[in-house]
Short mmCIF file of C-alpha atoms and ligand atoms in Angstrom, two decimals:
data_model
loop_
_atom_site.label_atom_id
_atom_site.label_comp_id
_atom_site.label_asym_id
_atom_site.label_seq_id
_atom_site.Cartn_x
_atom_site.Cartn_y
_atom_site.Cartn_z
CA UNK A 24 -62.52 29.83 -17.75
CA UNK A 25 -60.37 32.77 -16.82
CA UNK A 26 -57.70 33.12 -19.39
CA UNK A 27 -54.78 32.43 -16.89
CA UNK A 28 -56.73 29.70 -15.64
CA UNK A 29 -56.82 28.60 -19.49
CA UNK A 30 -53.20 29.16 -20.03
CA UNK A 31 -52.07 27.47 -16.73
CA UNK A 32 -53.85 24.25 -18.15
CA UNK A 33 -52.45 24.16 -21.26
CA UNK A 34 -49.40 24.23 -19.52
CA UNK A 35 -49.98 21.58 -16.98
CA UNK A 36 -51.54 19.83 -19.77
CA UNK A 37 -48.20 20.06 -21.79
CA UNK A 38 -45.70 19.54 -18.83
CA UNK A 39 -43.22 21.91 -20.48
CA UNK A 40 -39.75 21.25 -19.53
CA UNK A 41 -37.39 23.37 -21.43
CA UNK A 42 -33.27 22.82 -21.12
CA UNK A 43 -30.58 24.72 -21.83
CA UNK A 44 -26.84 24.51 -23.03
CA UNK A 45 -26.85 20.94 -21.70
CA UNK A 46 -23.88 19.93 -18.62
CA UNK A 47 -22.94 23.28 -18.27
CA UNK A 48 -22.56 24.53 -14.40
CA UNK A 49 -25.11 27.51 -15.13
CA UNK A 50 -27.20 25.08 -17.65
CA UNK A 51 -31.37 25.19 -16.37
CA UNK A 52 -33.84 22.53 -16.92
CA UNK A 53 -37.38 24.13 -15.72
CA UNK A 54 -40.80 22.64 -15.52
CA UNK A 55 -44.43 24.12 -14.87
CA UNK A 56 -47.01 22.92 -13.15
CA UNK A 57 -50.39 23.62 -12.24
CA UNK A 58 -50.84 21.97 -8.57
CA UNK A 59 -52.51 23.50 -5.50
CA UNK A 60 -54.37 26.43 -6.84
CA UNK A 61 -51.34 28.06 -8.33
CA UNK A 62 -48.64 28.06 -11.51
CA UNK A 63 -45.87 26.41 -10.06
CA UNK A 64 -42.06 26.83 -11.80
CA UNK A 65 -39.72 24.66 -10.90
CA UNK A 66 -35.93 25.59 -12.08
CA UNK A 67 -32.57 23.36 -11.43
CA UNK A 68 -29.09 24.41 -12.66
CA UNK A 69 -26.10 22.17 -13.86
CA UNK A 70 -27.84 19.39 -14.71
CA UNK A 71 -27.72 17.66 -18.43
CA UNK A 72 -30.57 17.50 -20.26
CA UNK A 73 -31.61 13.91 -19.87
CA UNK A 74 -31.30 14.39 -15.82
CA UNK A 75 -32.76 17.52 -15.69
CA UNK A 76 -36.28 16.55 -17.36
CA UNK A 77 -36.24 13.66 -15.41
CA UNK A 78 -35.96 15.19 -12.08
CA UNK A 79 -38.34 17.59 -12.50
CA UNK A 80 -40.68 14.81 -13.51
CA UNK A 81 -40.44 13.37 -10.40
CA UNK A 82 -40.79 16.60 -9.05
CA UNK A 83 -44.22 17.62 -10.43
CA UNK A 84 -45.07 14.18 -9.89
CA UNK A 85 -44.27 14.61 -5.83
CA UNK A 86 -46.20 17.99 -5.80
CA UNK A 87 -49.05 15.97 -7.14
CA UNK A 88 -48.91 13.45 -4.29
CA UNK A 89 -49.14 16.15 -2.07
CA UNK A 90 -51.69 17.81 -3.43
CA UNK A 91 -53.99 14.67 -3.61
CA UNK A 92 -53.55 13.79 0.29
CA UNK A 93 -53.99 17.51 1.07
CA UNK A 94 -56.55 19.42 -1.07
CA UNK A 95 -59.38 20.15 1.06
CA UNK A 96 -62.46 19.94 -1.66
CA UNK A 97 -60.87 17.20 -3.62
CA UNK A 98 -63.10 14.00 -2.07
CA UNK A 99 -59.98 11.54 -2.78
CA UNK A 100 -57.94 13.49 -0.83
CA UNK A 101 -56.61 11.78 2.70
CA UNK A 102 -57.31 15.38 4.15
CA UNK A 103 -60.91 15.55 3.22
CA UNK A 104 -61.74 11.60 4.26
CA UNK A 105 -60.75 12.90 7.52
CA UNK A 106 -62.67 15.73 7.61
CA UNK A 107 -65.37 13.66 7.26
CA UNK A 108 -64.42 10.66 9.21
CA UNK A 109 -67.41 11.62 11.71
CA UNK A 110 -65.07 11.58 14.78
CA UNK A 111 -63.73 8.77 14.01
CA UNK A 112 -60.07 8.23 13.88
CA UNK A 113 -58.11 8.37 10.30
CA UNK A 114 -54.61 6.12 10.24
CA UNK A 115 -52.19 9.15 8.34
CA UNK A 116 -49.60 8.85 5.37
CA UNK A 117 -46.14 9.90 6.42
CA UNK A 118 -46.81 13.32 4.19
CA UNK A 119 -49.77 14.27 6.06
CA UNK A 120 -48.42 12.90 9.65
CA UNK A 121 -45.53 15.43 9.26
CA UNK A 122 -46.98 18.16 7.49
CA UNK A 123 -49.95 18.23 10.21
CA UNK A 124 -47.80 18.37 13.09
CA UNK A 125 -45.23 20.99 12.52
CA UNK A 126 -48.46 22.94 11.58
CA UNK A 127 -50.17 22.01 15.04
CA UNK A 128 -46.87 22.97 17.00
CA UNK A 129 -47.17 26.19 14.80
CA UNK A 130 -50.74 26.89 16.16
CA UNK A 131 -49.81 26.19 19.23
CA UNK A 132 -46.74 28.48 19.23
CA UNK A 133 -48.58 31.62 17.33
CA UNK A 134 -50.77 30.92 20.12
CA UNK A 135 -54.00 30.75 17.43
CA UNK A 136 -53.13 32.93 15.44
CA UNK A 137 -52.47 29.91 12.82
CA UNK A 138 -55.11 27.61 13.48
CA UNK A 139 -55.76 25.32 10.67
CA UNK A 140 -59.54 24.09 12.27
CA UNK A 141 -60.74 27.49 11.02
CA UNK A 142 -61.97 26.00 7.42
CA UNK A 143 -65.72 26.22 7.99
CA UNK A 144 -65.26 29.91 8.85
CA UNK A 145 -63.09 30.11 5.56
CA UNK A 146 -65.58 28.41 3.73
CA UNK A 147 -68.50 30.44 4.94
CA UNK A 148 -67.19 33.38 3.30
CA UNK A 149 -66.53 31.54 0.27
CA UNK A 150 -63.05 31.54 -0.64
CA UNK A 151 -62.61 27.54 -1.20
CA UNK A 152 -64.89 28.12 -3.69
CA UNK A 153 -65.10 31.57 -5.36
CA UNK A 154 -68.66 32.14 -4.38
CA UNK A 155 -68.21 35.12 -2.36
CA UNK A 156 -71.28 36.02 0.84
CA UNK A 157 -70.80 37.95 3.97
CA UNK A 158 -72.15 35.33 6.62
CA UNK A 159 -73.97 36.32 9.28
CA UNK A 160 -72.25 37.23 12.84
CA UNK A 161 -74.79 34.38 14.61
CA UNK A 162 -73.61 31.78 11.72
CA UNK A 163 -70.20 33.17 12.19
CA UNK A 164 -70.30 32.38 15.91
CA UNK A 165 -71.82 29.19 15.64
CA UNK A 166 -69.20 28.06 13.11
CA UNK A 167 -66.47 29.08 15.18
CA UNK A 168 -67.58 26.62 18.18
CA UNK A 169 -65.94 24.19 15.77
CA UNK A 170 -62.74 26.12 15.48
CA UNK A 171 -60.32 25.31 18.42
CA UNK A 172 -56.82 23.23 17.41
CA UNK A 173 -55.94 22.34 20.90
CA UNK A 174 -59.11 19.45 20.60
CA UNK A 175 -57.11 17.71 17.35
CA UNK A 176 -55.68 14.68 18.71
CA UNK A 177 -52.92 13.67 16.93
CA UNK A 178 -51.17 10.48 18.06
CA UNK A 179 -48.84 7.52 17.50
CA UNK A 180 -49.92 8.65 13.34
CA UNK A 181 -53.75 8.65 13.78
CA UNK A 182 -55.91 11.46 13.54
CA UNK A 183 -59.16 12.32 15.50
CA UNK A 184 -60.98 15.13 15.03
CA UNK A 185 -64.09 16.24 17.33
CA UNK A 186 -67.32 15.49 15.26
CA UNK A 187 -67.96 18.53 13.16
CA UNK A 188 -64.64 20.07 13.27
CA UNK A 189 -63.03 20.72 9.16
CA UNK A 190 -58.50 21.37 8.80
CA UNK A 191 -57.66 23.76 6.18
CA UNK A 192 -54.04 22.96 5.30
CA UNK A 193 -54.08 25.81 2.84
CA UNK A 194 -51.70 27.94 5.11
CA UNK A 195 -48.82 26.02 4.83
CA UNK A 196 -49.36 22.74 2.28
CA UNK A 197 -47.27 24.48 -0.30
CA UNK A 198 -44.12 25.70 2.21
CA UNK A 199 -44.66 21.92 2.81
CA UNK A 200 -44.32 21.20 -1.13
CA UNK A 201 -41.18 23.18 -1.28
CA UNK A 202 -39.30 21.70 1.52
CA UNK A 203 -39.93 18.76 0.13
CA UNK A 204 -38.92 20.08 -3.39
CA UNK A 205 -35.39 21.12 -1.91
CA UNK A 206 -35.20 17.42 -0.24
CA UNK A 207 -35.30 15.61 -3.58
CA UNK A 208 -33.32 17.85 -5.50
CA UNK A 209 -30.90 17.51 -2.49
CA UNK A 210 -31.33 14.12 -3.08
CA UNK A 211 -30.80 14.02 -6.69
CA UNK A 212 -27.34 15.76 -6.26
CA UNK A 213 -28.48 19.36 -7.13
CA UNK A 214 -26.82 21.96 -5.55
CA UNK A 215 -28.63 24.82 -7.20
CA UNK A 216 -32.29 25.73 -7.78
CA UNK A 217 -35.50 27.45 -7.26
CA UNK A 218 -39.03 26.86 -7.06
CA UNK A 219 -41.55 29.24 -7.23
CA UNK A 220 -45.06 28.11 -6.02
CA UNK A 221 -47.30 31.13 -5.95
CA UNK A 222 -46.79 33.27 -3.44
CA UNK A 223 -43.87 30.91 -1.96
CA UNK A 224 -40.41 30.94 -3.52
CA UNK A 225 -37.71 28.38 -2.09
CA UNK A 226 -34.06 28.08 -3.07
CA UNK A 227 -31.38 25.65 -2.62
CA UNK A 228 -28.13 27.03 -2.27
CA UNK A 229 -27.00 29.64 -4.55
CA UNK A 230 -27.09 30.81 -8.26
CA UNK A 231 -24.81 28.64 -10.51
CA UNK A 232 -22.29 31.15 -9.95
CA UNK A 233 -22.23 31.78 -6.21
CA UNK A 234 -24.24 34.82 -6.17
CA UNK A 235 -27.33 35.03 -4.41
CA UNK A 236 -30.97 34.59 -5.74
CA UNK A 237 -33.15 37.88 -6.15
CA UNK A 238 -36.57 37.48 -5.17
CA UNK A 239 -38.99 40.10 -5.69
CA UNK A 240 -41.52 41.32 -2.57
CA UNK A 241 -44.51 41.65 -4.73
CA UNK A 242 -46.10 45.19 -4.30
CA UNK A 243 -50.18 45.52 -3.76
CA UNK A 244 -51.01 47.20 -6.10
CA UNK A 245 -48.75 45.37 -8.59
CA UNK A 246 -45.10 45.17 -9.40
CA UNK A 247 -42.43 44.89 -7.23
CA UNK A 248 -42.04 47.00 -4.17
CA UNK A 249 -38.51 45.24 -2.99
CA UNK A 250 -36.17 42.47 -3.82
CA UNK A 251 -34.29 39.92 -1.36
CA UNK A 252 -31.10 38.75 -1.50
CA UNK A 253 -30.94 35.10 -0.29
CA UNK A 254 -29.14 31.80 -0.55
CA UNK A 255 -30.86 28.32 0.25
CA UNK A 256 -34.08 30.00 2.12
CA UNK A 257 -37.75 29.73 1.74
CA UNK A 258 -39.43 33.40 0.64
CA UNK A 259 -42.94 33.57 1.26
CA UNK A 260 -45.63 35.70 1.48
CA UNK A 261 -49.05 36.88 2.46
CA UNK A 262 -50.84 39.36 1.29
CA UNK A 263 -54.37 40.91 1.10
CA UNK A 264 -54.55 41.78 -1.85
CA UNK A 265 -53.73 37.86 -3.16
CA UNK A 266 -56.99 36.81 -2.94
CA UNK A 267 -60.15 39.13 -1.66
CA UNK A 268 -63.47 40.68 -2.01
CA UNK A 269 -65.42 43.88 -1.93
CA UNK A 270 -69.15 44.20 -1.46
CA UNK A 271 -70.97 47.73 -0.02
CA UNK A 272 -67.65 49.69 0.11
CA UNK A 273 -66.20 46.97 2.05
CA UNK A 274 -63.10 44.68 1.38
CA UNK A 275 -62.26 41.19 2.51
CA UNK A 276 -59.46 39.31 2.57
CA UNK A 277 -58.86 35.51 2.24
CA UNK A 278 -57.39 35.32 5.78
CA UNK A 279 -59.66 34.84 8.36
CA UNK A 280 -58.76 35.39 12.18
CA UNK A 281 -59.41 32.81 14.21
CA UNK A 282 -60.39 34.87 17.20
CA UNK A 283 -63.63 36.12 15.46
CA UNK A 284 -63.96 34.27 12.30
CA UNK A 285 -63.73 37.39 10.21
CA UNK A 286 -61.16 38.23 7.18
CA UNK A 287 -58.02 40.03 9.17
CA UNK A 288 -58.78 43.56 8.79
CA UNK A 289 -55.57 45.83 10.12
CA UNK A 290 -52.94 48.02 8.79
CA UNK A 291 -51.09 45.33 6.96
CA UNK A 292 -50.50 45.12 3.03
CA UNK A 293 -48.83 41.57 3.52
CA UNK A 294 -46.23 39.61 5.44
CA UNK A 295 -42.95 38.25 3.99
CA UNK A 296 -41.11 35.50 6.08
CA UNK A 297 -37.87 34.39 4.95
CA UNK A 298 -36.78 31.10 6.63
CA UNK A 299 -34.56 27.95 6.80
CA UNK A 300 -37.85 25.96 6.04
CA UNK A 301 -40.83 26.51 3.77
CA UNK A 302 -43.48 25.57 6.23
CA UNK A 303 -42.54 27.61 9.29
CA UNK A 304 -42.14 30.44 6.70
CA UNK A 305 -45.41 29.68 5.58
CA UNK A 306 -47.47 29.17 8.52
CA UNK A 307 -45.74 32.27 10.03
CA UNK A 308 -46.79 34.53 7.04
CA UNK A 309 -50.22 33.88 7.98
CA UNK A 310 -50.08 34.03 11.65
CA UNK A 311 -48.48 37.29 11.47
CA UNK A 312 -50.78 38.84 9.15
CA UNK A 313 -53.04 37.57 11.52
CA UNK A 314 -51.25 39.53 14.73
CA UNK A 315 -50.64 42.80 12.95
CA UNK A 316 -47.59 44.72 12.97
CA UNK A 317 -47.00 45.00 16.93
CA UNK A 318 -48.05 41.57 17.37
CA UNK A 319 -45.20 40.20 14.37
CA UNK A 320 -43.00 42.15 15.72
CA UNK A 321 -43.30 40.74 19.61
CA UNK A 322 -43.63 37.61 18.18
CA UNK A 323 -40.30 37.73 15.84
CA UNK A 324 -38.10 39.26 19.07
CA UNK A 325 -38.99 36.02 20.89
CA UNK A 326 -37.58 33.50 18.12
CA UNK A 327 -35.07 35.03 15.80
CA UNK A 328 -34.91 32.34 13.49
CA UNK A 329 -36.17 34.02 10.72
CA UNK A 330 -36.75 36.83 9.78
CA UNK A 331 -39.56 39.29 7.97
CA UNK A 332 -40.32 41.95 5.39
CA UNK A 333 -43.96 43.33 6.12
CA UNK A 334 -45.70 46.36 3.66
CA UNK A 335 -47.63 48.09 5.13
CA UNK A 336 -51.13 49.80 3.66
CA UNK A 337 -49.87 53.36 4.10
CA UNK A 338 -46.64 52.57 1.81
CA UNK A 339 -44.51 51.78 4.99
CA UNK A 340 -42.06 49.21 4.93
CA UNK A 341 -40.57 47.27 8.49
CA UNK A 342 -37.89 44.75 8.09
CA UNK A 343 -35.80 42.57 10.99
CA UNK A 344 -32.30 43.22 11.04
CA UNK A 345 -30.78 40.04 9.39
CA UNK A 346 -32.40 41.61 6.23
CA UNK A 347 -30.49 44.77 6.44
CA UNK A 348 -27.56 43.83 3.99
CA UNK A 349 -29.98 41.63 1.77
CA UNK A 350 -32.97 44.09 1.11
CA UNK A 351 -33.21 46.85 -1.19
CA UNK A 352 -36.64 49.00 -2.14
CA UNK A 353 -37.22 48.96 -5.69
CA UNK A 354 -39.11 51.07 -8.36
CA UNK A 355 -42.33 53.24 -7.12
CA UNK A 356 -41.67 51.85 -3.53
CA UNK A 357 -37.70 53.28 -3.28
CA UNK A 358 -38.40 56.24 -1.31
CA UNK A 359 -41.02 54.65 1.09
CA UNK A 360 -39.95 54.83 5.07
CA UNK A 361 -38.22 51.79 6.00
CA UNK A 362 -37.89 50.63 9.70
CA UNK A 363 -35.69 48.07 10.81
CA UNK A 364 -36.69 46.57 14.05
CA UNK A 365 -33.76 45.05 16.22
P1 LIG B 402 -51.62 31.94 3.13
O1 LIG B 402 -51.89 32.35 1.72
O2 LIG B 402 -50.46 31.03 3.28
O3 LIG B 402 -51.58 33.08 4.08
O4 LIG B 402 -52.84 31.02 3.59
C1 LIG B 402 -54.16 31.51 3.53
C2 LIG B 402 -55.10 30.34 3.43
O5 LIG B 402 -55.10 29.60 4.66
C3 LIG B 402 -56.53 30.81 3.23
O6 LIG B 402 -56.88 30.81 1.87
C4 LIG B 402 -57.33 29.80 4.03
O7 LIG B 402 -57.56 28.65 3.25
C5 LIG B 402 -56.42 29.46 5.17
N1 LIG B 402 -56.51 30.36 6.32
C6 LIG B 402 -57.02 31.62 6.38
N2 LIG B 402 -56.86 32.15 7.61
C7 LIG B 402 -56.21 31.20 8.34
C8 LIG B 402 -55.74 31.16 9.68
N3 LIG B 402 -55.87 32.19 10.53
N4 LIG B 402 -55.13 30.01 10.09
C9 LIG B 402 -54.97 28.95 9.26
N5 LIG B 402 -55.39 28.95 7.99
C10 LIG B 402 -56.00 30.06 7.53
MG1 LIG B 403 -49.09 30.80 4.79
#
């Protein structure tokens, strides 16, 4: 076992939840959690002690629902009974219903560029699994006759997918987790928090004292390259270097475009969507990665309701204008040429 693998165990194993200064405004309860592939930290403010621990119990115990209907290899999971249901059609939990069709109508509207039937080309190059192959073009091609969302029939809750055809709900199950996150603290009476699931971070409402939250825009190669200023938005990115790799000189990435069933290769470092909610940002940091700079960029000008930090491999940096005010370049990234696209 790797050691953070190790680590991350011992945690989940443990369930920390630590608490500060109890019933003060600023006062944190947080929990950890090892769920869907990632550490997950889970922080809510002005909470006392007894309240706090027991929210975020019934946190980590929701991100564990999720996880169970939506893993892909886990055979318990709701996803993966209907990835095997043989064409036949699969009655859906409420979690799944929703989840699966603001990601269809997020295919649909990235035109492909999201398309969650593209798991057996995922697979192929073995990133559900860690055993890493480049397939060949004539497997590729006969794998991707099975990739094609518009044929998932989705209606009054039941699922049917064409005989053959595998969902990956990888590219937006945990914006999914963190919307629901910020719905039951919401529902708990919290006003303040933040979750941090991997690559996604989601806040609800501001600091404990008013100010914004600073989250970090990971750089490639390591450390930060920016940080955003945001209240109550989802954060999330995608990036090539997050999971990946090389064989003869070559590198690929875990995000595979639909179009030819290859990892993306273009001149993006990764995508950062910040949004009202965690699953549009979530399938949009894929799709865009998937569309490449011009392509984001045509595609952001026709919505505008959210907005986008991309790095790009060269050191550049483009961000949409609502992130003038709230983004700054930090450390060995300060200096790097920043566009702002309007
Ligand atoms: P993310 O980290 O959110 O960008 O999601 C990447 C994950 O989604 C990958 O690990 C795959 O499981 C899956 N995936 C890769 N490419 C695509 C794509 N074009 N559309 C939908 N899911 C994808
Ligand atoms: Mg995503």
């Amino acid at each position: 076992m790797k050691p953070h693998r190790f680590f991350a165990a011992c945690l989940a194993l443990f369930m920390l939840t630590a608490c500060a200064a109890p019933a003060e405004p600023d006062a944190s309860c947080q929990i950890e959690v090892l769920a869907m592939d990632t550490i997950m930290t889970l922080t809510v403010y002005g909470q006392n002690e007894r309240r706090g621990e027991a929210i975020l119990q019934d946190a980590a115990a929701r991100i564990r629902e999720l996880e169970s209907l939506l893993s892909v290899t886990d055979e318990n999971s709701e996803l993966y009974r209907a990835n095997h249901s043989g064409g036949m059609p699969v009655p859906l939990s409420d979690d799944t219903l929703g989840l699966l069709t603001e990601a269809l109508s997020l295919c649909a509207s990235t035109d492909g560029a999201l398309d969650i039937s593209v798991y057996p080309a995922v697979r192929a190059w073995g990133f559900t699994t860690g055993a890493y192959r480049v397939p060949e073009t004539a497997e590729l091609k006969k794998l991707l006759s099975q990739v094609d969302y518009t044929r998932i029939a989705l209606e009054n809750g039941v699922l049917t997918l064409p005989e053959g055809m595998e969902l990956d709900l990888g590219a937006v199950a945990k914006g999914y987790a963190g919307d629901r996150l910020m719905e039951l603290f919401k529902e708990r009476g919290v006003t303040s928090a933040i979750a941090s699931l991997g690559g996604n971070v989601q806040t609800l409402g501001a600091k404990p004292d008013g100010s914004p939250w600073r989250v970090a825009v990971q750089a490639p190669e390591g450390g930060y390259a920016g940080v955003l200023e945001v209240v109550g938005k989802a954060v999330i990115t995608s990036g090539g270097y997050q999971r990946y790799f090389e064989q003869d000189g070559n590198t690929y990435i875990h995000i595979i475009d639909p179009a030819t069933g290859y990892p993306v290769e273009n001149e993006l470092a990764s995508v950062t969507i910040v949004a009202d909610s965690g699953t549009r940002g979530d399938g949009l940091s894929t799709a865009l990665f998937v569309m490449g700079r011009e392509g984001a960029a045509e595609y952001w000008r026709g919505h505008r309701d959210f907005d986008f930090v991309i790095l790009t491999k060269n050191g550049g940096v483009v961000i949409t204008e609502g992130l003038e005010d709230c983004f700054s370049l930090y450390g060995e990234w300060e200096n790097a040429a920043l566009e702002v696209l309007r």
